[in-house]
Coordinates of C-alpha atoms in Angstrom, one line a residue:
M9 CA -195.1 162.5 21.9
T10 CA -198.9 161.9 21.6
I11 CA -200.2 159.5 19.0
N12 CA -202.8 161.3 17.0
K13 CA -202.4 159.5 13.6
V14 CA -201.4 156.0 12.8
A15 CA -200.4 154.1 9.6
V16 CA -200.7 150.4 9.0
I17 CA -198.5 148.9 6.2
G18 CA -200.0 145.7 4.9
S19 CA -203.8 145.2 4.4
G20 CA -204.1 141.5 5.0
V21 CA -206.5 140.0 7.6
M22 CA -204.3 141.2 10.5
G23 CA -203.2 144.5 9.1
S24 CA -206.7 145.6 8.1
G25 CA -208.0 144.3 11.5
I26 CA -205.4 146.5 13.3
A27 CA -206.4 149.5 11.2
A28 CA -210.1 148.9 12.1
Q29 CA -209.3 148.8 15.8
V30 CA -207.3 152.0 15.6
A31 CA -210.3 153.6 13.8
N32 CA -212.6 152.3 16.5
A33 CA -210.6 154.4 18.9
G34 CA -211.4 157.5 16.8
V35 CA -207.9 157.9 15.5
P36 CA -207.3 158.5 11.8
V37 CA -205.5 155.6 10.0
I38 CA -203.5 155.3 6.7
L39 CA -203.7 151.8 5.3
L40 CA -201.1 151.1 2.6
D41 CA -200.2 147.9 0.6
I42 CA -198.2 147.0 -2.5
K43 CA -199.3 148.4 -5.8
L44 CA -201.0 146.0 -8.2
P45 CA -202.1 146.9 -11.8
D46 CA -205.6 145.6 -11.4
K47 CA -206.4 145.8 -7.7
D48 CA -206.4 148.4 -4.9
L49 CA -205.6 146.0 -2.1
A50 CA -206.1 148.4 0.8
K51 CA -209.5 149.6 -0.5
L52 CA -210.7 146.1 -1.1
A53 CA -209.6 145.2 2.5
V54 CA -211.7 147.9 4.0
E55 CA -214.7 146.8 1.9
K56 CA -214.1 143.2 3.2
L57 CA -213.9 144.5 6.8
L58 CA -217.5 145.9 6.5
K59 CA -218.8 142.4 5.5
T60 CA -216.8 140.4 8.1
D61 CA -218.4 138.5 11.0
P62 CA -217.7 139.1 13.8
A63 CA -217.5 142.8 12.9
P64 CA -214.0 144.4 13.1
F65 CA -215.7 147.8 13.3
M66 CA -217.7 148.9 16.4
H67 CA -219.8 151.0 13.9
P68 CA -219.6 151.0 10.1
K69 CA -219.0 154.7 10.1
N70 CA -215.5 154.1 11.6
A71 CA -214.4 152.9 8.2
K72 CA -214.4 156.5 7.1
L73 CA -211.4 157.1 9.4
I74 CA -209.3 154.8 7.2
T75 CA -207.5 156.4 4.2
T76 CA -206.2 153.8 1.7
G77 CA -203.4 153.8 -0.8
N78 CA -200.3 152.0 -2.0
L79 CA -196.6 152.0 -1.3
E80 CA -195.6 153.5 -4.7
D81 CA -198.0 156.4 -5.1
D82 CA -199.0 157.3 -1.5
L83 CA -195.9 157.3 0.6
D84 CA -196.2 161.0 1.3
L85 CA -199.3 160.2 3.4
L86 CA -196.9 159.0 6.0
K87 CA -195.1 162.3 6.5
D88 CA -197.3 163.4 9.4
V89 CA -198.0 160.0 11.0
D90 CA -197.0 159.5 14.6
W91 CA -196.9 155.7 14.6
I92 CA -196.3 153.3 11.7
I93 CA -197.2 149.6 12.2
E94 CA -195.7 147.2 9.7
V95 CA -197.7 144.0 9.0
V96 CA -196.2 142.7 5.8
L97 CA -195.0 139.1 5.0
E98 CA -192.9 137.3 7.6
D99 CA -189.8 137.6 5.4
L100 CA -186.8 139.6 6.6
K101 CA -185.9 140.8 3.1
V102 CA -189.5 142.0 2.5
K103 CA -189.6 143.8 5.8
H104 CA -186.2 145.5 5.3
A105 CA -187.3 146.7 1.8
T106 CA -190.4 148.1 3.4
Y107 CA -188.5 149.9 6.2
E108 CA -186.3 151.4 3.6
K109 CA -189.3 153.1 2.0
L110 CA -190.8 154.1 5.3
N111 CA -187.6 155.6 6.6
S112 CA -187.3 157.8 3.6
V113 CA -190.6 159.7 4.4
R114 CA -191.4 159.3 8.1
K115 CA -191.0 162.3 10.3
K116 CA -188.2 162.5 12.8
G117 CA -189.0 160.7 16.1
S118 CA -192.1 158.9 14.7
I119 CA -192.6 155.4 16.1
I120 CA -192.2 152.4 13.8
S121 CA -193.2 148.9 14.9
S122 CA -193.5 145.4 13.5
N123 CA -196.3 142.9 14.1
T124 CA -193.9 140.0 13.6
S125 CA -194.3 136.9 15.7
T126 CA -191.2 135.1 14.4
I127 CA -188.3 137.5 13.6
P128 CA -186.1 138.9 16.4
S129 CA -186.2 142.7 16.9
H130 CA -182.4 143.1 16.5
N131 CA -182.5 141.4 13.1
L132 CA -185.3 143.8 11.9
A133 CA -183.6 147.0 13.0
E134 CA -180.0 146.2 12.5
P135 CA -179.4 147.6 9.0
F136 CA -180.8 151.0 9.7
G137 CA -178.6 152.5 12.4
D138 CA -179.2 153.8 15.9
D139 CA -181.7 156.5 15.1
F140 CA -184.0 153.9 13.6
A141 CA -183.4 151.5 16.5
K142 CA -184.4 154.1 19.0
D143 CA -187.8 154.5 17.3
F144 CA -188.4 150.8 16.8
L145 CA -190.2 148.1 18.7
I146 CA -192.3 145.0 18.1
T147 CA -196.1 145.2 18.8
H148 CA -197.5 141.7 18.3
F149 CA -201.3 141.8 18.1
F150 CA -203.5 138.7 18.2
N151 CA -206.2 137.9 15.6
P152 CA -208.9 139.3 15.5
P153 CA -207.5 142.5 16.9
R154 CA -210.8 143.9 18.1
Y155 CA -211.6 140.8 20.2
M156 CA -208.3 139.4 21.3
K157 CA -206.9 141.5 24.2
L158 CA -203.3 140.5 24.2
L159 CA -200.6 142.8 22.8
E160 CA -197.0 141.5 23.2
L161 CA -194.5 144.4 23.4
V162 CA -190.9 143.7 22.6
T163 CA -188.1 146.3 22.8
S164 CA -184.4 146.5 22.5
S165 CA -181.8 148.2 24.7
K166 CA -181.8 151.1 22.2
T167 CA -185.6 151.7 22.2
R168 CA -186.5 155.0 23.7
A169 CA -188.2 154.7 27.1
D170 CA -190.7 157.5 26.4
L171 CA -191.7 155.7 23.2
V172 CA -192.4 152.5 25.0
K173 CA -194.5 154.3 27.6
E174 CA -196.5 156.1 24.9
V175 CA -197.2 153.0 22.9
A176 CA -198.2 150.9 25.9
E177 CA -200.5 153.6 27.2
F178 CA -202.1 154.1 23.8
C179 CA -202.7 150.4 23.3
D180 CA -204.1 150.1 26.9
V181 CA -206.3 153.1 27.0
K182 CA -207.3 153.6 23.3
L183 CA -207.2 150.1 21.9
G184 CA -208.3 148.2 25.0
K185 CA -205.3 145.9 25.0
G186 CA -203.6 144.0 27.8
V187 CA -200.0 144.9 27.2
V188 CA -197.4 142.3 28.2
K189 CA -193.7 143.1 27.9
C190 CA -191.8 140.1 26.5
H191 CA -188.2 139.3 25.9
D192 CA -186.8 139.2 22.4
T193 CA -187.0 135.4 22.1
P194 CA -188.6 133.1 19.5
G195 CA -192.5 133.1 19.6
F196 CA -192.3 135.7 22.5
I197 CA -194.6 134.3 25.3
A198 CA -198.0 133.2 24.1
N199 CA -197.0 131.4 20.9
R200 CA -193.8 129.9 22.4
L201 CA -196.0 128.1 25.0
G202 CA -199.1 127.7 22.9
V203 CA -197.4 126.0 20.0
F204 CA -195.7 123.6 22.4
W205 CA -199.1 122.8 24.0
M206 CA -200.8 122.1 20.7
Q207 CA -197.9 119.8 19.6
A208 CA -198.0 118.0 22.9
G209 CA -201.8 117.6 22.5
V210 CA -201.6 116.2 19.0
N211 CA -198.8 113.8 20.0
A212 CA -200.6 112.5 23.1
A213 CA -203.9 111.9 21.1
V214 CA -202.0 109.9 18.4
E215 CA -199.9 107.9 20.8
Q216 CA -202.7 107.1 23.2
G217 CA -205.3 106.5 20.6
V218 CA -207.6 109.2 22.1
S219 CA -210.3 110.6 19.7
V220 CA -210.3 114.3 18.9
E221 CA -213.7 114.5 20.5
I222 CA -212.5 113.2 23.9
A223 CA -209.2 115.2 23.6
D224 CA -211.1 118.4 23.1
A225 CA -213.8 117.6 25.6
V226 CA -211.3 117.3 28.4
M227 CA -208.7 119.8 27.2
S228 CA -211.2 122.6 27.3
K229 CA -213.6 123.8 30.0
P230 CA -212.7 121.1 32.5
V231 CA -209.2 122.6 32.7
G232 CA -210.0 126.2 32.2
I233 CA -209.3 126.4 28.5
P234 CA -211.8 127.6 25.8
K235 CA -214.3 125.0 24.4
T236 CA -212.4 124.6 21.1
G237 CA -209.8 122.5 22.9
I238 CA -206.7 121.8 20.9
F239 CA -208.0 120.3 17.7
G240 CA -210.9 122.8 17.4
L241 CA -208.4 125.6 17.9
I242 CA -206.1 124.2 15.1
D243 CA -209.2 124.2 12.9
L244 CA -209.9 127.8 13.8
V245 CA -206.5 129.2 13.2
G246 CA -205.8 127.0 10.2
V247 CA -204.3 123.5 9.9
D248 CA -201.9 124.8 7.3
L249 CA -200.6 127.4 9.8
M250 CA -199.2 124.7 12.1
P251 CA -196.3 123.5 9.9
K252 CA -195.4 127.2 9.3
L253 CA -195.3 127.9 13.0
A254 CA -193.2 124.8 13.5
T255 CA -190.7 125.7 10.8
S256 CA -190.3 129.2 12.3
M257 CA -189.8 127.8 15.8
L258 CA -187.4 125.1 14.8
S259 CA -185.3 127.7 12.8
T260 CA -184.8 130.0 15.9
L261 CA -185.2 128.0 19.1
P262 CA -182.1 127.0 21.2
E263 CA -180.7 123.6 20.3
K264 CA -181.7 122.0 23.6
D265 CA -185.2 123.5 23.7
E266 CA -187.8 120.8 24.7
Y267 CA -190.0 121.7 21.7
R268 CA -187.4 120.1 19.4
A269 CA -187.6 116.9 21.4
I270 CA -191.4 116.6 21.1
Y271 CA -191.9 117.9 17.6
K272 CA -193.3 115.4 15.1
D273 CA -194.1 116.0 11.5
F274 CA -197.1 113.7 11.2
P275 CA -197.8 112.6 7.6
F276 CA -201.6 113.0 8.1
V277 CA -201.3 116.7 8.6
G278 CA -199.6 117.2 5.2
G279 CA -202.4 114.9 3.7
M280 CA -205.1 117.1 5.2
I281 CA -203.6 120.3 3.8
A282 CA -203.0 118.8 0.3
A283 CA -206.7 117.7 0.2
G284 CA -207.9 121.1 1.2
Y285 CA -208.8 120.3 4.8
T286 CA -207.2 123.4 6.2
G287 CA -209.7 124.0 9.0
R288 CA -212.8 126.3 9.1
K289 CA -211.5 128.4 6.1
G290 CA -211.3 125.2 4.0
K291 CA -213.3 122.1 3.5
G292 CA -213.0 121.3 7.2
G293 CA -210.2 120.1 9.4
F294 CA -210.3 117.8 12.3
Y295 CA -214.0 118.5 12.2
R296 CA -216.3 119.0 9.2
L297 CA -219.9 119.1 8.3
D298 CA -221.4 116.3 6.1
A299 CA -223.9 116.8 3.4
N300 CA -226.7 116.9 6.0
K301 CA -224.9 119.5 8.1
K302 CA -224.0 117.0 10.8
K303 CA -220.7 117.3 12.6
Q304 CA -218.1 114.7 11.7
A305 CA -214.7 114.1 13.4
L306 CA -211.5 112.8 11.9
K307 CA -210.2 109.5 13.2
L308 CA -206.5 110.0 13.7
D309 CA -204.0 107.9 11.8
A310 CA -200.4 109.0 12.3
N311 CA -199.3 107.8 8.9
N312 CA -202.0 108.9 6.4
F313 CA -205.1 111.0 5.8
S314 CA -208.2 109.8 4.1
E315 CA -211.7 111.3 3.8
E316 CA -212.9 107.8 4.7
H317 CA -211.5 108.5 8.2
Y318 CA -214.3 111.0 9.0
K319 CA -217.1 109.7 11.1
L320 CA -220.1 111.2 12.9
A321 CA -218.7 113.0 15.9
D322 CA -219.3 111.3 19.2
K323 CA -221.0 113.2 21.9
V324 CA -218.8 112.9 24.9
S325 CA -220.8 112.2 28.1
G326 CA -220.4 110.2 31.2
L327 CA -216.6 110.5 31.2
A328 CA -215.3 111.1 34.7
S329 CA -212.4 113.3 33.6
V330 CA -214.8 115.6 31.7
D331 CA -217.4 115.7 34.5
A332 CA -214.7 116.4 37.1
G333 CA -214.0 120.0 36.0
K334 CA -216.0 121.6 38.8
Q335 CA -213.9 119.7 41.3
G336 CA -210.7 121.2 40.2
L337 CA -207.7 120.3 38.0
R338 CA -206.5 117.5 40.3
A339 CA -209.8 115.6 39.8
V340 CA -209.5 115.9 36.0
I341 CA -205.9 114.7 35.6
T342 CA -206.3 111.9 38.2
A343 CA -209.5 110.5 36.7
D344 CA -209.0 106.8 35.7
D345 CA -210.1 107.1 32.0
A346 CA -208.8 108.1 28.6
G347 CA -209.5 111.7 29.1
G348 CA -207.7 111.9 32.5
K349 CA -204.6 110.2 31.2
Y350 CA -204.6 112.5 28.2
A351 CA -205.0 115.7 30.2
Y352 CA -202.3 114.6 32.6
D353 CA -199.8 113.9 29.9
V354 CA -200.4 117.2 27.9
L355 CA -200.6 119.5 31.0
M356 CA -197.6 118.1 32.8
R357 CA -195.5 118.5 29.7
T358 CA -196.8 122.0 29.1
L359 CA -196.5 123.2 32.6
A360 CA -193.0 121.8 32.9
Y361 CA -192.0 123.6 29.7
A362 CA -193.6 126.9 30.9
A363 CA -191.5 126.7 34.2
S364 CA -188.3 126.1 32.2
L365 CA -188.9 129.3 30.2
V366 CA -188.7 131.9 33.0
P367 CA -186.8 134.2 33.0
E368 CA -185.8 133.4 29.3
I369 CA -189.1 134.7 27.8
A370 CA -190.4 137.0 30.5
D371 CA -189.3 138.7 33.7
T372 CA -192.0 137.1 35.9
I373 CA -194.3 134.1 35.9
A374 CA -197.2 136.6 36.2
D375 CA -196.3 137.9 32.7
V376 CA -196.5 134.3 31.3
D377 CA -199.9 133.8 33.0
E378 CA -201.2 137.1 31.7
A379 CA -200.1 136.3 28.1
M380 CA -201.8 133.0 28.1
R381 CA -205.0 134.4 29.6
L382 CA -205.2 137.2 27.1
G383 CA -203.8 135.5 24.1
Y384 CA -205.2 132.0 24.3
N385 CA -208.1 132.7 26.7
W386 CA -206.8 130.3 29.4
K387 CA -208.7 130.9 32.6
R388 CA -205.8 130.8 34.9
G389 CA -202.5 130.7 32.9
P390 CA -200.0 127.9 33.5
F391 CA -198.8 129.1 36.9

């Protein structure tokens, strides 16, 4: 089978972004969403894509390759589609109801995949029989789809081998993805390790009294991680996303998983969300701009959040651990200062956790490294 036409179900930020990247490859796309009486969600999503920065489209004309519609009036548009990508709410009942509709019109042998990051493959496909299971897999894109290279591919024992090969090749050659095959486990590879790393980073900063500025200064370029560090990354993806990820992980992880041991529901996080400090998309997060557009940082208090805890962000300079990056990781984590102790604690916990997960989450340590390099932009990966 050759993939010549694709459909994306769900026109939110991720779904519309995937549709845009498929269109960038010159492949026609059908973008469908639920029907509302006063809004054409899919059409509005494409209009929003054209105004988004950084641009999801390589050229605005690529938007013409996207045909929009809804799941009530336009299901027939799916009859000749080769690959249907589901990107609806992370709710098993919603996904099953969606598959019921898709299964009624899709052509025999067409591929159907989910962009889920939390629901096991066997739970998604189970109600629909072997024919559906043979055509089904998980294709987990990272946001924004044009710029994030990782695509996590999860299959079952029933998924057709030729289908897996076709999807992997299409995503590699046409979409420019680094395809990493993962086991059907909670969070797959990148988020399983990434969520643990972020939790370990927040824990250590609170426990050691390390400022968010120092934490991010050392847990970034000096150790081969993007300049956002941990707190800057949480601001980028959304402070409100963190409790949701934690809830998902805690509901599916094995009882003895180390994440359960380190997880802490800090009251200040709930306070931030309640006050509208959800990160860059909100009033700010661990960082914000004051009335004069000067950067402020939040002083961490485990027990409560207050706007009075914001102060002018310190410029971190002269710290041995931060300056030691060019000398290698050992120099950073052995530096006798707050940054060195912080980096040692976070990285030792994270690397030990990564080592404990193979072969549970992946066949090889190389797959884990590749997932973290492509999904979180780590320079080296944990191994």
